[in-house]
């Protein structure tokens, strides 16, 4: 509290402390676009004598006539003060303390204005190379603005007065579709290298041009991403891949030289034309799903990204004498474990990823009662979608995909006529597979 008061009295020399204020006629953001819970939270805070703004991505998206993903609130009330004002609210986080306010099934994140300040401060720890390790210092609103990443992410909207406060020219940048870093780009990327990935993600999502000065240091600083904890990299990559703009996002990563080392498998896939086709089909479909308001699952995306690795591993194990069924299961486990060292994806996804893969083997079984059993499998849809992608990706599954498309829609008589004679399938299974062909997919095991 004392520190906050001192900051308020003394102010900070860095960056503009007076915002440019835009009234409704100029920004055109309508109150109806704001989530009712965010309206309630800002109003309650203001009635209690604090300042409160909708901030970050929501203001940016509304200004661009896009639908915001979520609504964040920034205020000069401390987390404890915020918590006391709401019946259902909880302080969370250690590195950054924020308050979650709950309204029905929705959650609004409320953050106290934070300062971006010198290394001497006890609450801020910076590593020798400029990376911020801990950052929990409250500050004034203009200080909160300067520690944000891009100018378009540092706009504050007050739903009560209907004003937009702009400290860094984000309003003009939004209108001109420019992504510009606040402050010195190299310093800001060094502080938090993830901002480089964010630059690529926002440029893709918003269809913005990355300002030349902001872009310049990225190529040189890209290797700093290797120092980011694997779990944070995973979160950021999933945001990019499930944003509805994965195709453009990955293209942007490549253009900035950021794909090396971010996702080891992304590297391998993008540099291999045979694999590229499949991944692009996967990203294209996911983008469409997200844009149509359908869900897109991290497990499905990971199953796509790791598919080739898993198949190669399966081939190795099978060729070294392991029967198909154990080889498939060992290959799935090996692949997931190996990837986890580079990219900390949660173990709870393993089950779904493995099911999607194992189903690929079961699609080959087209005799007897097995196809009907498979139709009733709870993950049939995900497995089938994956099969369709393989077909489009040029992985010899086209005939199989077509068969399953017909089988699903067919009546009983047609289904019966489509089933393969049991003996024929068995004979095929005993035949030696040609090397390097859709390995796990012609396993005859009932996974
Ligand atoms: P999205 O639409 O993806 O949610 P967003 O801009 O809201 O975009 P968030 O990750 O939700 O992004 O972060 C909210 C705000 O917090 C950002 O707009 C930005 O002002 C600030 N912010 C988030 N991450 C960083 C960072 N690494 N460095 C600086 N500021 C950040
Ligand atoms: Mg957000």
PDB file of N, CA and C in Angstrom, residues 303 329 332-333 336 349-359:
ATOM      1  N   UNK A 303      -2.481 -35.364 -31.451  1.00  0.00           N
ATOM      2  CA  UNK A 303      -2.492 -36.645 -32.168  1.00  0.00           C
ATOM      3  C   UNK A 303      -2.027 -36.431 -33.611  1.00  0.00           C
ATOM      4  N   UNK A 329       1.257 -50.284 -29.009  1.00  0.00           N
ATOM      5  CA  UNK A 329       1.097 -49.660 -27.689  1.00  0.00           C
ATOM      6  C   UNK A 329       2.412 -49.125 -27.143  1.00  0.00           C
ATOM      7  N   UNK A 332       3.140 -45.860 -28.995  1.00  0.00           N
ATOM      8  CA  UNK A 332       2.334 -44.724 -28.522  1.00  0.00           C
ATOM      9  C   UNK A 332       2.935 -44.158 -27.239  1.00  0.00           C
ATOM     10  N   UNK A 333       3.278 -45.057 -26.305  1.00  0.00           N
ATOM     11  CA  UNK A 333       3.846 -44.587 -25.038  1.00  0.00           C
ATOM     12  C   UNK A 333       5.193 -43.902 -25.243  1.00  0.00           C
ATOM     13  N   UNK A 336       4.809 -40.348 -26.788  1.00  0.00           N
ATOM     14  CA  UNK A 336       4.298 -39.349 -25.849  1.00  0.00           C
ATOM     15  C   UNK A 336       5.373 -38.987 -24.823  1.00  0.00           C
ATOM     16  N   UNK A 349      -4.236 -35.703 -21.363  1.00  0.00           N
ATOM     17  CA  UNK A 349      -4.558 -35.780 -22.794  1.00  0.00           C
ATOM     18  C   UNK A 349      -4.151 -37.121 -23.399  1.00  0.00           C
ATOM     19  N   UNK A 350      -3.262 -37.847 -22.710  1.00  0.00           N
ATOM     20  CA  UNK A 350      -2.707 -39.083 -23.275  1.00  0.00           C
ATOM     21  C   UNK A 350      -3.791 -40.074 -23.699  1.00  0.00           C
ATOM     22  N   UNK A 351      -4.786 -40.250 -22.822  1.00  0.00           N
ATOM     23  CA  UNK A 351      -5.821 -41.247 -23.086  1.00  0.00           C
ATOM     24  C   UNK A 351      -6.496 -40.995 -24.427  1.00  0.00           C
ATOM     25  N   UNK A 352      -6.917 -39.754 -24.666  1.00  0.00           N
ATOM     26  CA  UNK A 352      -7.622 -39.430 -25.908  1.00  0.00           C
ATOM     27  C   UNK A 352      -6.700 -39.560 -27.117  1.00  0.00           C
ATOM     28  N   UNK A 353      -5.474 -39.091 -26.964  1.00  0.00           N
ATOM     29  CA  UNK A 353      -4.535 -39.187 -28.094  1.00  0.00           C
ATOM     30  C   UNK A 353      -4.357 -40.651 -28.493  1.00  0.00           C
ATOM     31  N   UNK A 354      -4.153 -41.494 -27.494  1.00  0.00           N
ATOM     32  CA  UNK A 354      -3.924 -42.916 -27.794  1.00  0.00           C
ATOM     33  C   UNK A 354      -5.164 -43.556 -28.400  1.00  0.00           C
ATOM     34  N   UNK A 355      -6.328 -43.152 -27.922  1.00  0.00           N
ATOM     35  CA  UNK A 355      -7.562 -43.721 -28.485  1.00  0.00           C
ATOM     36  C   UNK A 355      -7.701 -43.367 -29.961  1.00  0.00           C
ATOM     37  N   UNK A 356      -7.414 -42.116 -30.279  1.00  0.00           N
ATOM     38  CA  UNK A 356      -7.520 -41.691 -31.686  1.00  0.00           C
ATOM     39  C   UNK A 356      -6.566 -42.510 -32.549  1.00  0.00           C
ATOM     40  N   UNK A 357      -5.342 -42.703 -32.055  1.00  0.00           N
ATOM     41  CA  UNK A 357      -4.357 -43.492 -32.821  1.00  0.00           C
ATOM     42  C   UNK A 357      -4.786 -44.954 -32.936  1.00  0.00           C
ATOM     43  N   UNK A 358      -5.184 -45.515 -31.797  1.00  0.00           N
ATOM     44  CA  UNK A 358      -5.507 -46.945 -31.799  1.00  0.00           C
ATOM     45  C   UNK A 358      -6.720 -47.211 -32.699  1.00  0.00           C
ATOM     46  N   UNK A 359      -7.633 -46.250 -32.772  1.00  0.00           N
ATOM     47  CA  UNK A 359      -8.802 -46.425 -33.637  1.00  0.00           C
ATOM     48  C   UNK A 359      -8.389 -46.558 -35.099  1.00  0.00           C
TER      49      UNK A 359
END
